[in-house]
Amino acid sequence: MTLASVTFHAAAAAIFATGLFTVIARGNLLKKLLGLLLLHVSVWIVFVAMSGTPASPDGATIANPLPIAFTLIAIVLGTTAMMVGIDLALRIRASAVSVEDDEIAAHELKS
Amino acid sequence: MTHVPALLVLLPFTAAALCLLLPIRPLVRLFGLVAPWVSLGVAALVLDHVLRVGPLAYAFGDWAAPSGVVFRADGLSALALIVTNLVAAVLLPLLHRDSAAHPPGRTALQSALALAFLGAINGIALSHDLFSLIILIEIMTLATCGLIAAGRIRRSLVTAFHALVFQSTGTAFLLMGTAMLYARAGSVDLLDLAGRLAGANDRATTIGAAMVLLGLAIKGGLFPFHGWLSRTYIDAPAPIAAVVGGIAPTAIAYVLLRISTAVLGGGPSFLSANGAWGLAAVAALFVLAPSALAALQRDIRPVVALLAAAHLGYVAVGAGAINLAGATAGMAVIVAHGVAVTAAVAAIGCLQHAQLPTALDQLGTLRRRSPMVAAALACALFAFAGVPLTVGFAGRWHVALGMIERDAWAALILVALSSGVALIAAARVAQRLLFGPVAPIERPVPFPLALSVPATLFGLATVYFGLNAALYVGLADEAAKLLMRGPP
């Protein structure tokens, strides 16, 4: 493992952990979505790191196009989920006047 | 027959796009009504072909397996295809009869989402490569969230949001696991991957495999992650809850079974590494804990959610056994799950729609209101508990056989114990249904057709398939043999 690859993977691990923590611990819907985005970003980083190192057993040193294609697909998956999530959060805000979990619950009790 | 696997996925997607591009009411209605039944018919053809001739394969653009995307239909795929399509064919055409599931003015959008959902579940059953599996699962997720948010009511919007966050977290785990397995093996085709991972036991592979399985557990709503599903049962429009609860976890359970036996079974499975004790841990977490919690509830909705999660846990236990009986058990549980969950969730939907009380102590009212729906609910819960003569028994029996074959006695005891506890939970509900006090109903609301028909039909099916278990157990056994034989 080269230094670059170690750096990439360490960064990905840190971002993944941060994202998971944000998704679980934050009550704000938009912060939850940002956590989700971090989770997905860490996956993209892992794929990009992989495409630089020879993943094929024959030891070719050119960049491997397949992980890059995977990265693009993973970006599409992550951003579509993000778009749907933001749309839902906006609609929730329109009807509950908040994007905080506990305030929405309070609103629910009132109505 | 050669193009059938591709058409099963492409036609519903095309129909979904047409619904949005040409939102003409009769056309949308026609698609919504016909597409699920056509899909079921084609799935039956695929099953017939698999049984008589052998597995089907379709390589997109004639690119062969490891480098191209290939859809294959073997016994397990055909079985999953039939189960999910059977449930979809009954539920989806009835959706537009319910104004909560199909709010006025949104018929085209809801039909399009339902069709996309249908295409995605067909694709999940047929796709044989990790990456297209993830894409199709994600399409299913997004369609699910759209369907749940249908009414634009605040409660269902919040539910849809939580479903999205949960499932998308699951996707992130799945993707990360896939990345790690791909880095190790250099392939995402399931058969190819199985061959390359055979015997691999290093740390990266183990963690990658664990992340894939964890992602599937989150998306399928196995025990600690069942929150989004139980919220869906309560807050989504009821017919949608039946679609989401009955079909989506069944499809995911199929993927879980295939990946953990056929792909990871030969190599890095930490279950096989830790043997009997790993299995016992899986059984305690996924099966015993939710069953025990279900026996303590005071409301019918969490009972159904927890028992369903426990029932799905048997797929994980059966898959963890990594032997023929275990794989057969997984398949039998998948069949039972599609049938029983649909009956139970549709019955709860009836209760909620008619604004009948859902507290256990007041369930007697349902008996007076509709004996058939009450019976369906009871049958479904007994099926979850694995009572003989219901559809749940065959799966339970084979799980036990798989444990014995592996000498996993601790796991066997846990499985028996959780079956007993689940039986207590089901019997508590059945007792209230049969003998609970009947509250007078002032203005009875009629049960919607979109819920009472599926509840009754699948309630009957739990008993029918229980009495005629040979219908699918033989098939599951054949499919399991093919699955366990591994890559050619």
JSON list of C-alpha atoms in Angstrom, two decimals, chain B residues 194-346:
[
{"chain": "B", "resi": 194, "resn": "ALA", "atom": "CA", "xyz": [-18.18, -16.68, -5.56]},
{"chain": "B", "resi": 195, "resn": "GLY", "atom": "CA", "xyz": [-15.33, -18.43, -7.36]},
{"chain": "B", "resi": 196, "resn": "ARG", "atom": "CA", "xyz": [-12.79, -15.71, -6.57]},
{"chain": "B", "resi": 197, "resn": "LEU", "atom": "CA", "xyz": [-13.78, -15.40, -2.92]},
{"chain": "B", "resi": 198, "resn": "ALA", "atom": "CA", "xyz": [-13.72, -19.15, -2.25]},
{"chain": "B", "resi": 199, "resn": "GLY", "atom": "CA", "xyz": [-11.32, -19.76, 0.60]},
{"chain": "B", "resi": 200, "resn": "ALA", "atom": "CA", "xyz": [-10.60, -16.06, 1.14]},
{"chain": "B", "resi": 201, "resn": "ASN", "atom": "CA", "xyz": [-10.47, -15.26, 4.82]},
{"chain": "B", "resi": 202, "resn": "ASP", "atom": "CA", "xyz": [-8.48, -12.03, 5.12]},
{"chain": "B", "resi": 203, "resn": "ARG", "atom": "CA", "xyz": [-9.70, -9.05, 7.10]},
{"chain": "B", "resi": 204, "resn": "ALA", "atom": "CA", "xyz": [-10.73, -6.83, 4.16]},
{"chain": "B", "resi": 205, "resn": "THR", "atom": "CA", "xyz": [-12.96, -9.54, 2.70]},
{"chain": "B", "resi": 206, "resn": "THR", "atom": "CA", "xyz": [-14.54, -10.27, 6.06]},
{"chain": "B", "resi": 207, "resn": "ILE", "atom": "CA", "xyz": [-15.30, -6.61, 6.74]},
{"chain": "B", "resi": 208, "resn": "GLY", "atom": "CA", "xyz": [-16.59, -6.14, 3.18]},
{"chain": "B", "resi": 209, "resn": "ALA", "atom": "CA", "xyz": [-18.86, -9.17, 3.52]},
{"chain": "B", "resi": 210, "resn": "ALA", "atom": "CA", "xyz": [-20.06, -7.95, 6.91]},
{"chain": "B", "resi": 211, "resn": "MET", "atom": "CA", "xyz": [-20.89, -4.52, 5.46]},
{"chain": "B", "resi": 212, "resn": "VAL", "atom": "CA", "xyz": [-22.85, -6.02, 2.57]},
{"chain": "B", "resi": 213, "resn": "LEU", "atom": "CA", "xyz": [-24.86, -8.20, 4.95]},
{"chain": "B", "resi": 214, "resn": "LEU", "atom": "CA", "xyz": [-25.38, -5.32, 7.39]},
{"chain": "B", "resi": 215, "resn": "GLY", "atom": "CA", "xyz": [-26.60, -3.09, 4.56]},
{"chain": "B", "resi": 216, "resn": "LEU", "atom": "CA", "xyz": [-29.08, -5.78, 3.50]},
{"chain": "B", "resi": 217, "resn": "ALA", "atom": "CA", "xyz": [-30.22, -6.24, 7.11]},
{"chain": "B", "resi": 218, "resn": "ILE", "atom": "CA", "xyz": [-30.91, -2.50, 7.38]},
{"chain": "B", "resi": 219, "resn": "LYS", "atom": "CA", "xyz": [-32.80, -2.39, 4.10]},
{"chain": "B", "resi": 220, "resn": "GLY", "atom": "CA", "xyz": [-34.78, -5.54, 4.81]},
{"chain": "B", "resi": 221, "resn": "GLY", "atom": "CA", "xyz": [-35.80, -4.30, 8.26]},
{"chain": "B", "resi": 222, "resn": "LEU", "atom": "CA", "xyz": [-34.29, -7.13, 10.31]},
{"chain": "B", "resi": 223, "resn": "PHE", "atom": "CA", "xyz": [-34.68, -6.73, 14.04]},
{"chain": "B", "resi": 224, "resn": "PRO", "atom": "CA", "xyz": [-32.75, -3.76, 15.35]},
{"chain": "B", "resi": 225, "resn": "PHE", "atom": "CA", "xyz": [-33.39, -1.94, 12.07]},
{"chain": "B", "resi": 226, "resn": "HIS", "atom": "CA", "xyz": [-37.13, -2.60, 11.74]},
{"chain": "B", "resi": 227, "resn": "GLY", "atom": "CA", "xyz": [-38.09, 0.92, 12.90]},
{"chain": "B", "resi": 228, "resn": "TRP", "atom": "CA", "xyz": [-38.76, 2.35, 9.46]},
{"chain": "B", "resi": 229, "resn": "LEU", "atom": "CA", "xyz": [-40.97, -0.60, 8.52]},
{"chain": "B", "resi": 230, "resn": "SER", "atom": "CA", "xyz": [-43.09, -0.42, 11.67]},
{"chain": "B", "resi": 231, "resn": "ARG", "atom": "CA", "xyz": [-43.51, 3.34, 11.15]},
{"chain": "B", "resi": 232, "resn": "THR", "atom": "CA", "xyz": [-44.63, 2.58, 7.61]},
{"chain": "B", "resi": 233, "resn": "TYR", "atom": "CA", "xyz": [-47.27, 0.14, 8.88]},
{"chain": "B", "resi": 234, "resn": "ILE", "atom": "CA", "xyz": [-48.66, 2.84, 11.16]},
{"chain": "B", "resi": 235, "resn": "ASP", "atom": "CA", "xyz": [-48.33, 6.11, 9.25]},
{"chain": "B", "resi": 236, "resn": "ALA", "atom": "CA", "xyz": [-48.33, 5.32, 5.52]},
{"chain": "B", "resi": 237, "resn": "PRO", "atom": "CA", "xyz": [-51.60, 4.98, 3.60]},
{"chain": "B", "resi": 238, "resn": "ALA", "atom": "CA", "xyz": [-52.66, 1.43, 4.43]},
{"chain": "B", "resi": 239, "resn": "PRO", "atom": "CA", "xyz": [-52.62, -0.20, 0.95]},
{"chain": "B", "resi": 240, "resn": "ILE", "atom": "CA", "xyz": [-49.16, 1.28, 0.38]},
{"chain": "B", "resi": 241, "resn": "ALA", "atom": "CA", "xyz": [-48.00, -0.13, 3.72]},
{"chain": "B", "resi": 242, "resn": "ALA", "atom": "CA", "xyz": [-49.13, -3.56, 2.53]},
{"chain": "B", "resi": 243, "resn": "VAL", "atom": "CA", "xyz": [-47.20, -3.18, -0.73]},
{"chain": "B", "resi": 244, "resn": "VAL", "atom": "CA", "xyz": [-44.05, -1.93, 1.00]},
{"chain": "B", "resi": 245, "resn": "GLY", "atom": "CA", "xyz": [-44.19, -4.35, 3.94]},
{"chain": "B", "resi": 246, "resn": "GLY", "atom": "CA", "xyz": [-45.17, -7.41, 1.91]},
{"chain": "B", "resi": 247, "resn": "ILE", "atom": "CA", "xyz": [-42.87, -7.08, -1.08]},
{"chain": "B", "resi": 248, "resn": "ALA", "atom": "CA", "xyz": [-39.77, -5.01, -0.31]},
{"chain": "B", "resi": 249, "resn": "PRO", "atom": "CA", "xyz": [-38.41, -7.05, 2.65]},
{"chain": "B", "resi": 250, "resn": "THR", "atom": "CA", "xyz": [-39.19, -10.28, 0.79]},
{"chain": "B", "resi": 251, "resn": "ALA", "atom": "CA", "xyz": [-37.10, -9.13, -2.17]},
{"chain": "B", "resi": 252, "resn": "ILE", "atom": "CA", "xyz": [-34.26, -8.05, 0.11]},
{"chain": "B", "resi": 253, "resn": "ALA", "atom": "CA", "xyz": [-34.41, -11.36, 2.00]},
{"chain": "B", "resi": 254, "resn": "TYR", "atom": "CA", "xyz": [-33.92, -13.12, -1.32]},
{"chain": "B", "resi": 255, "resn": "VAL", "atom": "CA", "xyz": [-30.78, -11.07, -1.99]},
{"chain": "B", "resi": 256, "resn": "LEU", "atom": "CA", "xyz": [-29.54, -11.77, 1.54]},
{"chain": "B", "resi": 257, "resn": "LEU", "atom": "CA", "xyz": [-30.04, -15.49, 1.07]},
{"chain": "B", "resi": 258, "resn": "ARG", "atom": "CA", "xyz": [-28.35, -15.59, -2.32]},
{"chain": "B", "resi": 259, "resn": "ILE", "atom": "CA", "xyz": [-25.35, -13.51, -1.33]},
{"chain": "B", "resi": 260, "resn": "SER", "atom": "CA", "xyz": [-24.71, -15.16, 2.01]},
{"chain": "B", "resi": 261, "resn": "THR", "atom": "CA", "xyz": [-25.00, -18.74, 0.77]},
{"chain": "B", "resi": 262, "resn": "ALA", "atom": "CA", "xyz": [-23.94, -18.71, -2.87]},
{"chain": "B", "resi": 263, "resn": "VAL", "atom": "CA", "xyz": [-21.38, -15.89, -2.83]},
{"chain": "B", "resi": 264, "resn": "LEU", "atom": "CA", "xyz": [-19.93, -15.63, 0.66]},
{"chain": "B", "resi": 265, "resn": "GLY", "atom": "CA", "xyz": [-20.73, -19.19, 1.77]},
{"chain": "B", "resi": 266, "resn": "GLY", "atom": "CA", "xyz": [-17.57, -20.66, 0.29]},
{"chain": "B", "resi": 267, "resn": "GLY", "atom": "CA", "xyz": [-15.11, -18.20, 1.77]},
{"chain": "B", "resi": 268, "resn": "PRO", "atom": "CA", "xyz": [-15.20, -15.23, 4.04]},
{"chain": "B", "resi": 269, "resn": "SER", "atom": "CA", "xyz": [-18.44, -15.80, 5.87]},
{"chain": "B", "resi": 270, "resn": "PHE", "atom": "CA", "xyz": [-17.69, -14.98, 9.50]},
{"chain": "B", "resi": 271, "resn": "LEU", "atom": "CA", "xyz": [-20.68, -17.15, 10.27]},
{"chain": "B", "resi": 272, "resn": "SER", "atom": "CA", "xyz": [-18.86, -20.18, 8.95]},
{"chain": "B", "resi": 273, "resn": "ALA", "atom": "CA", "xyz": [-15.66, -19.03, 10.64]},
{"chain": "B", "resi": 274, "resn": "ASN", "atom": "CA", "xyz": [-17.29, -18.83, 14.03]},
{"chain": "B", "resi": 275, "resn": "GLY", "atom": "CA", "xyz": [-19.44, -21.86, 13.37]},
{"chain": "B", "resi": 276, "resn": "ALA", "atom": "CA", "xyz": [-22.11, -22.81, 15.81]},
{"chain": "B", "resi": 277, "resn": "TRP", "atom": "CA", "xyz": [-21.60, -19.88, 18.19]},
{"chain": "B", "resi": 278, "resn": "GLY", "atom": "CA", "xyz": [-21.88, -17.30, 15.41]},
{"chain": "B", "resi": 279, "resn": "LEU", "atom": "CA", "xyz": [-25.16, -18.89, 14.41]},
{"chain": "B", "resi": 280, "resn": "ALA", "atom": "CA", "xyz": [-26.39, -18.77, 17.99]},
{"chain": "B", "resi": 281, "resn": "ALA", "atom": "CA", "xyz": [-25.58, -15.05, 18.14]},
{"chain": "B", "resi": 282, "resn": "VAL", "atom": "CA", "xyz": [-27.46, -14.45, 14.88]},
{"chain": "B", "resi": 283, "resn": "ALA", "atom": "CA", "xyz": [-30.45, -16.41, 16.18]},
{"chain": "B", "resi": 284, "resn": "ALA", "atom": "CA", "xyz": [-30.46, -14.55, 19.50]},
{"chain": "B", "resi": 285, "resn": "LEU", "atom": "CA", "xyz": [-30.27, -11.10, 17.89]},
{"chain": "B", "resi": 286, "resn": "PHE", "atom": "CA", "xyz": [-32.46, -11.45, 14.81]},
{"chain": "B", "resi": 287, "resn": "VAL", "atom": "CA", "xyz": [-35.03, -13.95, 16.05]},
{"chain": "B", "resi": 288, "resn": "LEU", "atom": "CA", "xyz": [-35.25, -14.31, 19.81]},
{"chain": "B", "resi": 289, "resn": "ALA", "atom": "CA", "xyz": [-35.08, -10.60, 20.75]},
{"chain": "B", "resi": 290, "resn": "PRO", "atom": "CA", "xyz": [-37.92, -9.39, 18.49]},
{"chain": "B", "resi": 291, "resn": "SER", "atom": "CA", "xyz": [-40.11, -12.41, 19.34]},
{"chain": "B", "resi": 292, "resn": "ALA", "atom": "CA", "xyz": [-39.68, -11.72, 23.05]},
{"chain": "B", "resi": 293, "resn": "LEU", "atom": "CA", "xyz": [-40.46, -8.03, 22.57]},
{"chain": "B", "resi": 294, "resn": "ALA", "atom": "CA", "xyz": [-43.55, -8.90, 20.52]},
{"chain": "B", "resi": 295, "resn": "ALA", "atom": "CA", "xyz": [-44.95, -10.92, 23.41]},
{"chain": "B", "resi": 296, "resn": "LEU", "atom": "CA", "xyz": [-44.81, -7.81, 25.64]},
{"chain": "B", "resi": 297, "resn": "GLN", "atom": "CA", "xyz": [-46.67, -5.34, 23.40]},
{"chain": "B", "resi": 298, "resn": "ARG", "atom": "CA", "xyz": [-50.12, -3.90, 24.10]},
{"chain": "B", "resi": 299, "resn": "ASP", "atom": "CA", "xyz": [-50.91, -2.80, 20.55]},
{"chain": "B", "resi": 300, "resn": "ILE", "atom": "CA", "xyz": [-51.39, -5.02, 17.51]},
{"chain": "B", "resi": 301, "resn": "ARG", "atom": "CA", "xyz": [-49.24, -2.92, 15.17]},
{"chain": "B", "resi": 302, "resn": "PRO", "atom": "CA", "xyz": [-45.87, -3.37, 16.94]},
{"chain": "B", "resi": 303, "resn": "VAL", "atom": "CA", "xyz": [-46.72, -7.05, 17.44]},
{"chain": "B", "resi": 304, "resn": "VAL", "atom": "CA", "xyz": [-47.01, -7.51, 13.68]},
{"chain": "B", "resi": 305, "resn": "ALA", "atom": "CA", "xyz": [-43.90, -5.42, 12.99]},
{"chain": "B", "resi": 306, "resn": "LEU", "atom": "CA", "xyz": [-41.77, -7.32, 15.51]},
{"chain": "B", "resi": 307, "resn": "LEU", "atom": "CA", "xyz": [-43.04, -10.78, 14.55]},
{"chain": "B", "resi": 308, "resn": "ALA", "atom": "CA", "xyz": [-42.47, -9.99, 10.88]},
{"chain": "B", "resi": 309, "resn": "ALA", "atom": "CA", "xyz": [-38.91, -8.85, 11.64]},
{"chain": "B", "resi": 310, "resn": "ALA", "atom": "CA", "xyz": [-38.32, -12.04, 13.64]},
{"chain": "B", "resi": 311, "resn": "HIS", "atom": "CA", "xyz": [-39.73, -14.14, 10.81]},
{"chain": "B", "resi": 312, "resn": "LEU", "atom": "CA", "xyz": [-37.37, -12.51, 8.34]},
{"chain": "B", "resi": 313, "resn": "GLY", "atom": "CA", "xyz": [-34.55, -13.23, 10.79]},
{"chain": "B", "resi": 314, "resn": "TYR", "atom": "CA", "xyz": [-34.97, -16.92, 10.01]},
{"chain": "B", "resi": 315, "resn": "VAL", "atom": "CA", "xyz": [-33.67, -16.19, 6.50]},
{"chain": "B", "resi": 316, "resn": "ALA", "atom": "CA", "xyz": [-30.46, -14.93, 8.10]},
{"chain": "B", "resi": 317, "resn": "VAL", "atom": "CA", "xyz": [-30.30, -17.99, 10.39]},
{"chain": "B", "resi": 318, "resn": "GLY", "atom": "CA", "xyz": [-30.99, -20.41, 7.53]},
{"chain": "B", "resi": 319, "resn": "ALA", "atom": "CA", "xyz": [-28.46, -18.67, 5.31]},
{"chain": "B", "resi": 320, "resn": "GLY", "atom": "CA", "xyz": [-25.92, -18.72, 8.14]},
{"chain": "B", "resi": 321, "resn": "ALA", "atom": "CA", "xyz": [-26.15, -22.51, 8.38]},
{"chain": "B", "resi": 322, "resn": "ILE", "atom": "CA", "xyz": [-24.63, -22.72, 4.86]},
{"chain": "B", "resi": 323, "resn": "ASN", "atom": "CA", "xyz": [-26.04, -26.13, 4.12]},
{"chain": "B", "resi": 324, "resn": "LEU", "atom": "CA", "xyz": [-28.80, -27.55, 1.97]},
{"chain": "B", "resi": 325, "resn": "ALA", "atom": "CA", "xyz": [-31.47, -27.55, 4.68]},
{"chain": "B", "resi": 326, "resn": "GLY", "atom": "CA", "xyz": [-30.56, -24.00, 5.67]},
{"chain": "B", "resi": 327, "resn": "ALA", "atom": "CA", "xyz": [-30.88, -22.70, 2.11]},
{"chain": "B", "resi": 328, "resn": "THR", "atom": "CA", "xyz": [-34.17, -24.55, 1.66]},
{"chain": "B", "resi": 329, "resn": "ALA", "atom": "CA", "xyz": [-35.36, -23.01, 4.93]},
{"chain": "B", "resi": 330, "resn": "GLY", "atom": "CA", "xyz": [-34.42, -19.54, 3.71]},
{"chain": "B", "resi": 331, "resn": "MET", "atom": "CA", "xyz": [-36.46, -20.02, 0.56]},
{"chain": "B", "resi": 332, "resn": "ALA", "atom": "CA", "xyz": [-39.47, -21.44, 2.40]},
{"chain": "B", "resi": 333, "resn": "VAL", "atom": "CA", "xyz": [-39.33, -18.49, 4.81]},
{"chain": "B", "resi": 334, "resn": "ILE", "atom": "CA", "xyz": [-39.25, -16.06, 1.87]},
{"chain": "B", "resi": 335, "resn": "VAL", "atom": "CA", "xyz": [-42.41, -17.66, 0.43]},
{"chain": "B", "resi": 336, "resn": "ALA", "atom": "CA", "xyz": [-44.11, -17.59, 3.83]},
{"chain": "B", "resi": 337, "resn": "HIS", "atom": "CA", "xyz": [-43.04, -14.00, 4.46]},
{"chain": "B", "resi": 338, "resn": "GLY", "atom": "CA", "xyz": [-44.59, -12.59, 1.30]},
{"chain": "B", "resi": 339, "resn": "VAL", "atom": "CA", "xyz": [-47.90, -14.30, 2.02]},
{"chain": "B", "resi": 340, "resn": "ALA", "atom": "CA", "xyz": [-48.18, -13.76, 5.78]},
{"chain": "B", "resi": 341, "resn": "VAL", "atom": "CA", "xyz": [-46.92, -10.17, 6.00]},
{"chain": "B", "resi": 342, "resn": "THR", "atom": "CA", "xyz": [-49.31, -9.05, 3.29]},
{"chain": "B", "resi": 343, "resn": "ALA", "atom": "CA", "xyz": [-52.25, -10.63, 5.12]},
{"chain": "B", "resi": 344, "resn": "ALA", "atom": "CA", "xyz": [-51.25, -9.13, 8.47]},
{"chain": "B", "resi": 345, "resn": "VAL", "atom": "CA", "xyz": [-50.48, -5.61, 7.22]},
{"chain": "B", "resi": 346, "resn": "ALA", "atom": "CA", "xyz": [-53.65, -5.48, 5.11]}
]
